[in-house]
mmCIF file of C-alpha atoms in Angstrom:
data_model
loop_
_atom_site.group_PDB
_atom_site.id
_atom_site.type_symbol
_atom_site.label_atom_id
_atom_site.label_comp_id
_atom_site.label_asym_id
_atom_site.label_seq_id
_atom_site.Cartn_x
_atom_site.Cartn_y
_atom_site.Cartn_z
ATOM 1 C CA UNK A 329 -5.526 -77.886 -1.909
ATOM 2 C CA UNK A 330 -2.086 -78.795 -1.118
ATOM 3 C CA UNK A 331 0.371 -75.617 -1.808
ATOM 4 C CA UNK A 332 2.783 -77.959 -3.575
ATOM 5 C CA UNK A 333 0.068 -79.047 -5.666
ATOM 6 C CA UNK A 334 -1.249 -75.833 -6.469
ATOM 7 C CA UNK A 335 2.384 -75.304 -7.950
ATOM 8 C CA UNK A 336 2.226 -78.107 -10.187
ATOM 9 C CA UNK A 337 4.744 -80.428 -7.906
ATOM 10 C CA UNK A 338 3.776 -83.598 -6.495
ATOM 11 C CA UNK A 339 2.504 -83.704 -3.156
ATOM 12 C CA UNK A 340 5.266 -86.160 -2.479
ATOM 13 C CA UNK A 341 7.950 -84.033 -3.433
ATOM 14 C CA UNK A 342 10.630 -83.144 -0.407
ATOM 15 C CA UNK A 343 11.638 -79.751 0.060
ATOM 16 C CA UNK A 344 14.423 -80.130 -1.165
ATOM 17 C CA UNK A 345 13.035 -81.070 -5.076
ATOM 18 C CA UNK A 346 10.574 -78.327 -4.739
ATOM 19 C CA UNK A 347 12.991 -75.810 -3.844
ATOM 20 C CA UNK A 348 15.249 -76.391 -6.923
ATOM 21 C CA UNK A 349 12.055 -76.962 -8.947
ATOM 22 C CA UNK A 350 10.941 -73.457 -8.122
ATOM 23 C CA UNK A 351 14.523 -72.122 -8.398
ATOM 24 C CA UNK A 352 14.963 -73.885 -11.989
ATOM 25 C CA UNK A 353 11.927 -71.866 -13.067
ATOM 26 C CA UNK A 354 12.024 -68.641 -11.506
ATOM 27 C CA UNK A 355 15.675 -68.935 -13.315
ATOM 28 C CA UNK A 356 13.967 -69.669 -16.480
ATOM 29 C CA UNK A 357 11.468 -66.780 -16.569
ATOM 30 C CA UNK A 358 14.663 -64.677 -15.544
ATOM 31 C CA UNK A 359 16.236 -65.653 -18.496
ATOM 32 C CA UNK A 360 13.189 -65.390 -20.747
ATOM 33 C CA UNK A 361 12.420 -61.519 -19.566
ATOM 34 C CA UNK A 362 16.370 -60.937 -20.238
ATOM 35 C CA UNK A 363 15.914 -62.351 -23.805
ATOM 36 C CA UNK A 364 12.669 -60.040 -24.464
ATOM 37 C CA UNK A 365 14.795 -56.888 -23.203
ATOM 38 C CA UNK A 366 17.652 -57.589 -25.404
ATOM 39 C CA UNK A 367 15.275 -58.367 -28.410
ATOM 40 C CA UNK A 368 13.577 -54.933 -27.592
ATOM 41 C CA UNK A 369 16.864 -53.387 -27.816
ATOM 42 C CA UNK A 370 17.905 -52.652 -24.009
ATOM 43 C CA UNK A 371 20.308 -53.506 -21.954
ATOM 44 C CA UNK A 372 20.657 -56.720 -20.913
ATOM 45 C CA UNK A 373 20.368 -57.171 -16.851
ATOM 46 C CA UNK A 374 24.075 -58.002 -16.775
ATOM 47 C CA UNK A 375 24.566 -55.543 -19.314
ATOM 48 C CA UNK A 376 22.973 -53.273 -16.797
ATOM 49 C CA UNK A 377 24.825 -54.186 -14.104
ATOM 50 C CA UNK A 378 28.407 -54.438 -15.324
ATOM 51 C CA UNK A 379 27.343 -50.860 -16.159
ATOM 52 C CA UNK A 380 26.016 -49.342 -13.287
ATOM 53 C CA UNK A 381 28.870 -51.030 -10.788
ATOM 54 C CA UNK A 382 31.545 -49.087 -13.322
ATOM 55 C CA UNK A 383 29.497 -46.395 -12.951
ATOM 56 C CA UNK A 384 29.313 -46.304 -8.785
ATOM 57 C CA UNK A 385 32.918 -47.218 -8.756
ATOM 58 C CA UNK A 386 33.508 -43.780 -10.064
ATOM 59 C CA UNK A 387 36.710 -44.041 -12.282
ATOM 60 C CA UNK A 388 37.990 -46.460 -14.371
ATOM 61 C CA UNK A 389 38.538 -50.202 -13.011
ATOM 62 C CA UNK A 390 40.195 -53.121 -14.222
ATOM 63 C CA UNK A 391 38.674 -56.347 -15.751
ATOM 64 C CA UNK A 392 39.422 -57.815 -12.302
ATOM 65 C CA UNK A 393 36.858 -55.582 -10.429
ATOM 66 C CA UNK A 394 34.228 -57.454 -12.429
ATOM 67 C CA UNK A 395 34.862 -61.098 -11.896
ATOM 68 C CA UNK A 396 32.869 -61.317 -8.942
ATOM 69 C CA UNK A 397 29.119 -60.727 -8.573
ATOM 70 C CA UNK A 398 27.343 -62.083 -12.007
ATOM 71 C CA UNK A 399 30.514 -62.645 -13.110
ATOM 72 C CA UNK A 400 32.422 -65.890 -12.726
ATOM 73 C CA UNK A 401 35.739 -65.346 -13.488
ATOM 74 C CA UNK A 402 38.377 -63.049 -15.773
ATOM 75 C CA UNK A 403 37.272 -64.474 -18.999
ATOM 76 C CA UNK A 404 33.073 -64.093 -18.724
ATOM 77 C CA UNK A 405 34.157 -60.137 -17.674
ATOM 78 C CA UNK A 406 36.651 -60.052 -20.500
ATOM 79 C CA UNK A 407 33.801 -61.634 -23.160
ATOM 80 C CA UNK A 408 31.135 -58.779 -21.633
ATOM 81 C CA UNK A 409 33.364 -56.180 -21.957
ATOM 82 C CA UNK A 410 34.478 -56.642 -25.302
ATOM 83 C CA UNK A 411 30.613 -56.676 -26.050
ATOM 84 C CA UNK A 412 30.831 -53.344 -24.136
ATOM 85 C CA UNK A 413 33.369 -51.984 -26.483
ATOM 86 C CA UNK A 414 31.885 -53.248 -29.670
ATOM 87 C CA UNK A 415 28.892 -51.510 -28.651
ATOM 88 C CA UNK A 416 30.660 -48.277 -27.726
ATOM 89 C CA UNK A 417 29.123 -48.236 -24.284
ATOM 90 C CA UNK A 418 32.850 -48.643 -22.822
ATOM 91 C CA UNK A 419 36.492 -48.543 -23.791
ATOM 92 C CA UNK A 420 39.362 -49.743 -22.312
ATOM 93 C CA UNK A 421 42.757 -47.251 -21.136
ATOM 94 C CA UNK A 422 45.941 -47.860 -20.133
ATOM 95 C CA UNK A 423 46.532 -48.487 -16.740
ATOM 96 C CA UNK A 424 48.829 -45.588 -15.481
ATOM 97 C CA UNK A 425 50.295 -47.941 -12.575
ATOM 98 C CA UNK A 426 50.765 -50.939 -14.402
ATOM 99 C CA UNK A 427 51.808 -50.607 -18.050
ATOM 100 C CA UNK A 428 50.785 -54.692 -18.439
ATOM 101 C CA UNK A 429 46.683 -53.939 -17.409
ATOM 102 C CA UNK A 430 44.366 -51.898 -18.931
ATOM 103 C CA UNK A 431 41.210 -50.070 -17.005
ATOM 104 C CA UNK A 432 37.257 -49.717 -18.480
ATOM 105 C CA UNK A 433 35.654 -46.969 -18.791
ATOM 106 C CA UNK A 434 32.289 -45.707 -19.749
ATOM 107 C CA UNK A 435 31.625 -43.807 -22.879
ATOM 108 C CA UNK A 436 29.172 -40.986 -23.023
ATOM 109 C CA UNK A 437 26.868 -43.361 -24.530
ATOM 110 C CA UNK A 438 27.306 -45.838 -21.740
ATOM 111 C CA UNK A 439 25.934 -43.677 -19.213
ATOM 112 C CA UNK A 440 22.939 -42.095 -21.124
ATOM 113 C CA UNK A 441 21.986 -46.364 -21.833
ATOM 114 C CA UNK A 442 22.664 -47.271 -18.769
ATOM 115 C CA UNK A 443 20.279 -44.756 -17.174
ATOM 116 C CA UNK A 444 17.414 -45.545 -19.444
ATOM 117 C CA UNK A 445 17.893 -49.260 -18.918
ATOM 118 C CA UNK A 446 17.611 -48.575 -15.189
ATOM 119 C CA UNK A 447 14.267 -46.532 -15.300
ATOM 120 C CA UNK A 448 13.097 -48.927 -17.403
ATOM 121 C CA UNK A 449 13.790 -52.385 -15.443
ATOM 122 C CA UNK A 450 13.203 -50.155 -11.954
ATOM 123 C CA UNK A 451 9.573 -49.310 -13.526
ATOM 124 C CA UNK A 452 9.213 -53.308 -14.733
ATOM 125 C CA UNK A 453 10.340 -54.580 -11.681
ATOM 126 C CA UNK A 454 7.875 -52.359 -9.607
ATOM 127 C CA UNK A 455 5.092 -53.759 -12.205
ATOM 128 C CA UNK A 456 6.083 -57.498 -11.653
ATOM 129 C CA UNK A 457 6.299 -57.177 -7.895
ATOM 130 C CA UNK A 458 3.548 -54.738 -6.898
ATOM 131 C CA UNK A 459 1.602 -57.753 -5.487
ATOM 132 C CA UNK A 460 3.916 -58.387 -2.633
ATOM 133 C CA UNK A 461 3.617 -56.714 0.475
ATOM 134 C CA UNK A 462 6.050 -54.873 2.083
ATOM 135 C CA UNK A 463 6.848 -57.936 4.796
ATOM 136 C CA UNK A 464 6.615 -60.470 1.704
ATOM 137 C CA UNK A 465 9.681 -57.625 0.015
ATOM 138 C CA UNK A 466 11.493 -57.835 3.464
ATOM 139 C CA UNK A 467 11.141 -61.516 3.445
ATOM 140 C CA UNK A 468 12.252 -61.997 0.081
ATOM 141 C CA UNK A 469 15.175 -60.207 0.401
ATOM 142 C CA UNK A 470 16.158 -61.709 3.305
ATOM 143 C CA UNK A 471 15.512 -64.961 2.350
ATOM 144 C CA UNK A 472 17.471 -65.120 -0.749
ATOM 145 C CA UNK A 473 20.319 -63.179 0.718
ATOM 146 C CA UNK A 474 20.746 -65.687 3.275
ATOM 147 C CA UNK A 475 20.444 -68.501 0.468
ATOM 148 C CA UNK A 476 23.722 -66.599 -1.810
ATOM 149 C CA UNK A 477 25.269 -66.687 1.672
ATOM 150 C CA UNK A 478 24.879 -70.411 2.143
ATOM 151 C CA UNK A 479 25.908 -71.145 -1.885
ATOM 152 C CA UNK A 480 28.634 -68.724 -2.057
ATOM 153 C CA UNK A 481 30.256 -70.522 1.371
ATOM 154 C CA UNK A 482 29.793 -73.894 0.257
ATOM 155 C CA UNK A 483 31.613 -73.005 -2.946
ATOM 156 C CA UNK A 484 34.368 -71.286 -1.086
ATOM 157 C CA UNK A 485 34.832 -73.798 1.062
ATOM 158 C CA UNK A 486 35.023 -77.121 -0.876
ATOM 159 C CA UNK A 487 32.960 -77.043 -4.108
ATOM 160 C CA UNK A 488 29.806 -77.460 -5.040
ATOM 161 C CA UNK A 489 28.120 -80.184 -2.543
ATOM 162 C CA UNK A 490 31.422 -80.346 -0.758
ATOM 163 C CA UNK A 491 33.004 -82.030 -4.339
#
């Protein structure tokens, strides 16, 4: 049977459709597991990693530091943070060289979640992709980190689809 049929696609389909097809619902399941964390009371993956990047960095860092990544811009970091705060997993300081800014930084309670949330999505994670094999990992990996490559320079460039 053809693979693309196997998938559910028409056999017709080019590449191209059955590439963004796939992507579309790998994205979905994504989003679905992120809702059945949050409803079971963990962190969310962005959550998670808005936490553990604070967390690497060390000290406190500025909204700025987190508009890149999963974060688009100053005001999705902003809206996450003052999630963050309400939920007294960080706080924000003054900035002692700039008086204007203010820094994050992680509460007590922010680490301790953080932690668990990482055991727990490292442990899921393992679960979901113990079927691939260690080239099928390596290919993975290198496969969608050459993919973020080619999105992330067309966007710098000129836009999405050179708009």
């Amino acid at each position: 049977m053809n693979q693309s049929c196997a998938a559910g696609e028409a056999p017709d389909e080019s590449f191209e459709q059955q590439f963004f097809t796939l992507l579309t619902r790998i994205c979905r399941q994504l989003f679905l597991h992120a809702e059945q964390i949050k409803a079971a009371g963990m962190l969310s993956p962005p959550q998670l990693w808005f936490l553990k990047r604070l967390y690497d960095a060390g000290a406190p860092q500025p909204i700025s530091f987190f508009a890149d990544g999963i974060f688009s811009n100053l005001s999705n970091a902003s809206q996450m943070i003052d999630r963050l705060v309400a939920e007294g997993l960080v706080y924000r300081i003054d900035n002692p060289r700039d008086r204007r800014s203010k820094l994050v930084e992680l509460t007590e309670e922010g680490v301790q979640r953080m932690n668990l949330a990482y055991e727990r999505h490292h442990l899921l994670a393992q679960e979901l992709l113990e079927p691939l094999s260690e080239e099928e990992r390596h290919a993975a990996l290198a496969t969608l980190e050459r993919l973020l490559s080619l999105f992330e320079n067309e966007t710098d460039d000129a836009g999405p689809c050179g708009i």
